[in-house]
Short mmCIF file of C-alpha atoms in Angstrom, two decimals:
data_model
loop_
_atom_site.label_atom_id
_atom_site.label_comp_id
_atom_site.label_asym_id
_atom_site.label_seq_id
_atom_site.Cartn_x
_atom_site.Cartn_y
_atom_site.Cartn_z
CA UNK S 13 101.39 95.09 116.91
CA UNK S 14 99.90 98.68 116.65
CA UNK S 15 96.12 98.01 116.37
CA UNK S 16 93.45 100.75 114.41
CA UNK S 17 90.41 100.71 115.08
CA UNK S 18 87.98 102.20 112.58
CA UNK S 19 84.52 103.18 113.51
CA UNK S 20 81.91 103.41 112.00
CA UNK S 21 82.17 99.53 109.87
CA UNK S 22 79.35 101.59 107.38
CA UNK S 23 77.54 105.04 106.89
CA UNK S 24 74.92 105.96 105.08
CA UNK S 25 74.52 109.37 104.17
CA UNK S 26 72.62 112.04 101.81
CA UNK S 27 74.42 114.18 99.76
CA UNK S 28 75.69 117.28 101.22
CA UNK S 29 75.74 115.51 105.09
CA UNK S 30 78.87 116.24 107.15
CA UNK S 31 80.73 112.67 107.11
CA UNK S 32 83.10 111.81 109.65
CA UNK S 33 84.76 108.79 110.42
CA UNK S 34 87.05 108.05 113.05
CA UNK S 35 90.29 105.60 113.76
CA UNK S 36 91.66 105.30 117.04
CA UNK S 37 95.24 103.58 117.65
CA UNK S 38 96.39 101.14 120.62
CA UNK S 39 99.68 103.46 121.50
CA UNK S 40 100.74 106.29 120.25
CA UNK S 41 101.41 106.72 116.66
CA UNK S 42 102.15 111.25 116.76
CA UNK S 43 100.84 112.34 113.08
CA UNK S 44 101.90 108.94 111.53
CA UNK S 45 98.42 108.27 109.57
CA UNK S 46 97.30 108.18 106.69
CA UNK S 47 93.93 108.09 104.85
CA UNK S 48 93.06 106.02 101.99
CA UNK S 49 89.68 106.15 99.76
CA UNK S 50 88.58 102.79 97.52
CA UNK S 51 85.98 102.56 95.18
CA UNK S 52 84.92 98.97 94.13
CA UNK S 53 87.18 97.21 92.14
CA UNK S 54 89.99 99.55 91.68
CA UNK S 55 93.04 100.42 94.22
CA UNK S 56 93.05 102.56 96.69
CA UNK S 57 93.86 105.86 96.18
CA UNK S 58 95.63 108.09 98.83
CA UNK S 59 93.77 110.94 100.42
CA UNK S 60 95.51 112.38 103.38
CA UNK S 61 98.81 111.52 104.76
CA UNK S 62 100.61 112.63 107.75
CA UNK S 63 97.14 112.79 109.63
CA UNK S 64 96.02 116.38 108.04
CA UNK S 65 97.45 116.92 104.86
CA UNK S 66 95.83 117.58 102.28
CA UNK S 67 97.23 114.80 99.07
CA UNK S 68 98.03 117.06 95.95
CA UNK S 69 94.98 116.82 93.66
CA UNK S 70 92.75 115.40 96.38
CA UNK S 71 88.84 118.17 96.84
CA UNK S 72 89.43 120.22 99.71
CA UNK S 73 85.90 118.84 101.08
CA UNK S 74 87.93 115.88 102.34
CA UNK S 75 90.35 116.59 105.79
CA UNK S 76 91.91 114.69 108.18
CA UNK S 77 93.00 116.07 111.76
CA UNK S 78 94.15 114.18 115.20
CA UNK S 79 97.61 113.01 116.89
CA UNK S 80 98.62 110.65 119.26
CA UNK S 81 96.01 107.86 119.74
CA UNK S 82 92.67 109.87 118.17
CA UNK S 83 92.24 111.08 114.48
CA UNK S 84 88.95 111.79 112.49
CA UNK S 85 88.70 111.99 108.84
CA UNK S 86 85.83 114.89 107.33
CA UNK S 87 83.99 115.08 104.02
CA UNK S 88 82.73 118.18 104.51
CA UNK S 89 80.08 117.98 102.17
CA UNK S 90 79.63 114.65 101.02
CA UNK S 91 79.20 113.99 96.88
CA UNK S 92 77.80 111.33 95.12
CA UNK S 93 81.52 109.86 93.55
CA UNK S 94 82.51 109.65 97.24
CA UNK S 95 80.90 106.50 97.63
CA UNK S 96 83.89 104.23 99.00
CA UNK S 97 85.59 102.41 101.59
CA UNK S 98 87.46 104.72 103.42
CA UNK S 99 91.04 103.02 105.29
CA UNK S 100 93.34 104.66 107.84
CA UNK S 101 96.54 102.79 108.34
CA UNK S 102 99.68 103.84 110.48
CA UNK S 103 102.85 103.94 109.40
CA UNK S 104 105.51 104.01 112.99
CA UNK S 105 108.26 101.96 112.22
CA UNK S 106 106.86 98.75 114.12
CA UNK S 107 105.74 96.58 111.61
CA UNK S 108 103.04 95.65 110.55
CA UNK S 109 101.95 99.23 109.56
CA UNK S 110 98.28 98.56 109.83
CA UNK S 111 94.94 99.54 108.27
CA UNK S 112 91.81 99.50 110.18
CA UNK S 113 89.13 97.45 108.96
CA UNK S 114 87.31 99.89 106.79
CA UNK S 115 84.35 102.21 106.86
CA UNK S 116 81.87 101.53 103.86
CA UNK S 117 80.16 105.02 102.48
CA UNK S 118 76.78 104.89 100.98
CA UNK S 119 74.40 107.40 100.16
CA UNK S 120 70.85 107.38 101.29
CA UNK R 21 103.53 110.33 84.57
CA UNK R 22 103.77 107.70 87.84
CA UNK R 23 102.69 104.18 86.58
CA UNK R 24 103.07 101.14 88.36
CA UNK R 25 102.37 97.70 86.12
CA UNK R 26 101.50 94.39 87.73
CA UNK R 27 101.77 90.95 86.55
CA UNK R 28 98.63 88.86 85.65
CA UNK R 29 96.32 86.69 87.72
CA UNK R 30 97.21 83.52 88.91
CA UNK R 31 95.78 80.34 90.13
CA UNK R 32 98.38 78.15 92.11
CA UNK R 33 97.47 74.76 94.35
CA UNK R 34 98.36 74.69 97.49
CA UNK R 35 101.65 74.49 98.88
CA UNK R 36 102.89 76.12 95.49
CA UNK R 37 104.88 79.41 95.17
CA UNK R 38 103.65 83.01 93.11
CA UNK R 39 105.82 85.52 92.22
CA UNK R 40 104.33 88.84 91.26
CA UNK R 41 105.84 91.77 89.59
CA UNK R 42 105.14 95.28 89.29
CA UNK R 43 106.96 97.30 86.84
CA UNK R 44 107.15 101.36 87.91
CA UNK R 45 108.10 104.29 85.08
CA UNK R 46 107.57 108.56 85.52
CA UNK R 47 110.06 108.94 88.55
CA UNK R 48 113.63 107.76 89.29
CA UNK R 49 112.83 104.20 90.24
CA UNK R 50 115.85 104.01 93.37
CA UNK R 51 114.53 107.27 95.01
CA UNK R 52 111.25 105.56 96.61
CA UNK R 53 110.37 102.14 98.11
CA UNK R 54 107.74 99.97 96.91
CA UNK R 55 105.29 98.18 99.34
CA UNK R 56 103.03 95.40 98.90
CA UNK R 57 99.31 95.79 100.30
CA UNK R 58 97.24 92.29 100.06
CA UNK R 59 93.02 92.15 99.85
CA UNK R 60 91.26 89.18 100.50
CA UNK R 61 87.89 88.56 98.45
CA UNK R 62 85.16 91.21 100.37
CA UNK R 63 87.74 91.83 103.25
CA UNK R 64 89.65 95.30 103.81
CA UNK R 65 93.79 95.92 103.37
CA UNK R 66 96.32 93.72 104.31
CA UNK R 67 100.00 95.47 104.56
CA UNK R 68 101.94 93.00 103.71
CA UNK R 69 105.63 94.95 103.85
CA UNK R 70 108.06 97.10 102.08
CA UNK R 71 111.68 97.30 99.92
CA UNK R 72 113.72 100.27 99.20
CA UNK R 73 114.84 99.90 96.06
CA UNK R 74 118.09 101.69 96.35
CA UNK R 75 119.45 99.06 98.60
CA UNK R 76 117.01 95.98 99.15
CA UNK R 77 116.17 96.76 102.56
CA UNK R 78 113.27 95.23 103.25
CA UNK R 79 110.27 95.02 106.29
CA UNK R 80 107.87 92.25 106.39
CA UNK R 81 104.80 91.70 108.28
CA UNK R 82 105.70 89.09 111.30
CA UNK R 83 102.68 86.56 110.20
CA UNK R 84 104.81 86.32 106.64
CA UNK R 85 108.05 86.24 107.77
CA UNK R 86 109.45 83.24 106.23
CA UNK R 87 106.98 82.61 103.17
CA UNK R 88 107.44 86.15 101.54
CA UNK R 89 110.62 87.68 100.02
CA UNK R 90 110.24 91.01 98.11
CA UNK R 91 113.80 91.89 95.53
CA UNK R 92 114.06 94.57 93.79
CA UNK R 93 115.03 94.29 89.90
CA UNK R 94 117.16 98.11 89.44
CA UNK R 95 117.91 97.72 85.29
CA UNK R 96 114.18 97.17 84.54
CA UNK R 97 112.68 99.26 87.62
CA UNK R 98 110.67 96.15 88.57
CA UNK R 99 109.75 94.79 91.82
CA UNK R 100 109.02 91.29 93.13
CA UNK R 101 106.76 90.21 95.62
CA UNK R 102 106.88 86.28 96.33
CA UNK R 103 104.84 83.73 98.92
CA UNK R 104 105.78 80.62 99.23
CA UNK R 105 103.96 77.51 100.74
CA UNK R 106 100.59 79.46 99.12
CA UNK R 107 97.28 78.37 101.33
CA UNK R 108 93.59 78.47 100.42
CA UNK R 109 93.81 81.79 102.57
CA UNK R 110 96.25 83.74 101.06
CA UNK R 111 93.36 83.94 97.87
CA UNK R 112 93.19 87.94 97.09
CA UNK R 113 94.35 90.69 94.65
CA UNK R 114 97.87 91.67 95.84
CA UNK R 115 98.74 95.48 94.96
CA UNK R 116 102.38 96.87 94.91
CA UNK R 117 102.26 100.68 95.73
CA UNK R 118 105.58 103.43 95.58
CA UNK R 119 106.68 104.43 98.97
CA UNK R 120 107.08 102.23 102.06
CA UNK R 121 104.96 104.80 104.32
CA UNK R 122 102.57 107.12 102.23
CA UNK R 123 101.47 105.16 99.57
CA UNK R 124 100.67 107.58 97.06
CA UNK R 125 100.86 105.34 93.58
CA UNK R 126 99.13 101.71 92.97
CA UNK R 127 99.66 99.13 90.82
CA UNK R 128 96.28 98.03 89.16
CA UNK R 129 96.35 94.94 91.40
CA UNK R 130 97.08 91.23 90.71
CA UNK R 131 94.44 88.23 91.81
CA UNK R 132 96.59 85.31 93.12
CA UNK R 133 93.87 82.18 93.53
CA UNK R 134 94.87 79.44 95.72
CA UNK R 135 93.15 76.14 94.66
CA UNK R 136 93.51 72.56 94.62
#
């Protein structure tokens, strides 16, 4: 199995901060990553797919970038609806396609 | 618009079988795949595997292969997600989403409660 590691677990932040959040993979997974945002009680909603781009609809604030093993997801200026669990999962055909565990937003 | 409908929550005993359905309108239902995501109470996202629903290929998650089977239902644009031999630990919402890699639409998500 293709393991993701997420890091940080949880993040506190004030608006405006510069959030980033980073997943690392156990092999090499090229651009196949995507981001996922979930806010308490409702599904996950897609953010950025193929590593960096940009889901139609999604605030240009938020950007993924990375290949290979390393990616990092930005909020470039964080807002007070970001508040969320953020998810990475991979998608190379070896299943399972994997999420990490989750990085938990909150605002200071 | 993209809408994806799932079944109601259920509360099965052990050893029992659920079968959940998700019913997708606003695109051409064959042209994407559905996959199933799983979340345990307070844990993160579980993939749990994928169909294409233009010809019932399927990928499952090797800890499930064997209890899960996911069909495809074309003339009603439906799809099926079911787990047999249900323990206390597969207890969590189960969400179908469209696509088998980017998962851009979700179903609302349906809690499946394992008790005795």
């Amino acid at each position: 199995d293709i393991q993701m590691t997420q890091s940080p677990s949880s993040l506190s932040a004030s608006v405006g901060d510069r959030v980033t959040i980073t997943c690392q993979a156990s092999q090499d997974i090229t651009n196949y990553l995507n981001w996922y945002q979930q806010k308490p009680g409702k599904a996950p909603n897609l953010l950025i797919y193929d590593a960096s781009n940009l889901e139609t609809g999604v605030p240009s604030r938020f950007s993924g970038s990375g290949s290979g093993t390393d990616f990092t997801f930005t909020i470039s200026s964080l807002q007070p609806e970001d508040i969320a669990t953020y998810y990475c999962q991979h998608y190379v055909n070896v299943p399972p396609y994997s999420f990490g565990q989750g990085t938990k937003l909150e605002i200071k | 618009q993209v809408n994806l409908v799932q079944s109601g929550a259920e509360v099965k005993k052990p050893g029992a079988s659920v079968k959940v359905s998700c019913m997708a309108s606003g695109y051409t239902f064959t042209t994407y795949g559905i996959s199933w995501v799983r979340q345990a109470p307070g844990q993160g996202l579980e993939w749990m595997g994928w169909i294409t629903a233009y010809n019932g290929n399927t990928n499952y998650a090797p800890k499930l292969q064997g209890r899960v089977t996911m069909t495809t239902d074309t003339s009603t644009s439906t799809a099926y997600m079911e787990l047999r031999g249900l323990r206390s630990d597969d207890t969590a919402v189960y969400y179908c989403a469209r696509g088998v890699a980017t998962l851009g639409y979700w179903g609302q998500g349906s809690l499946v409660t394992v008790s005795s």
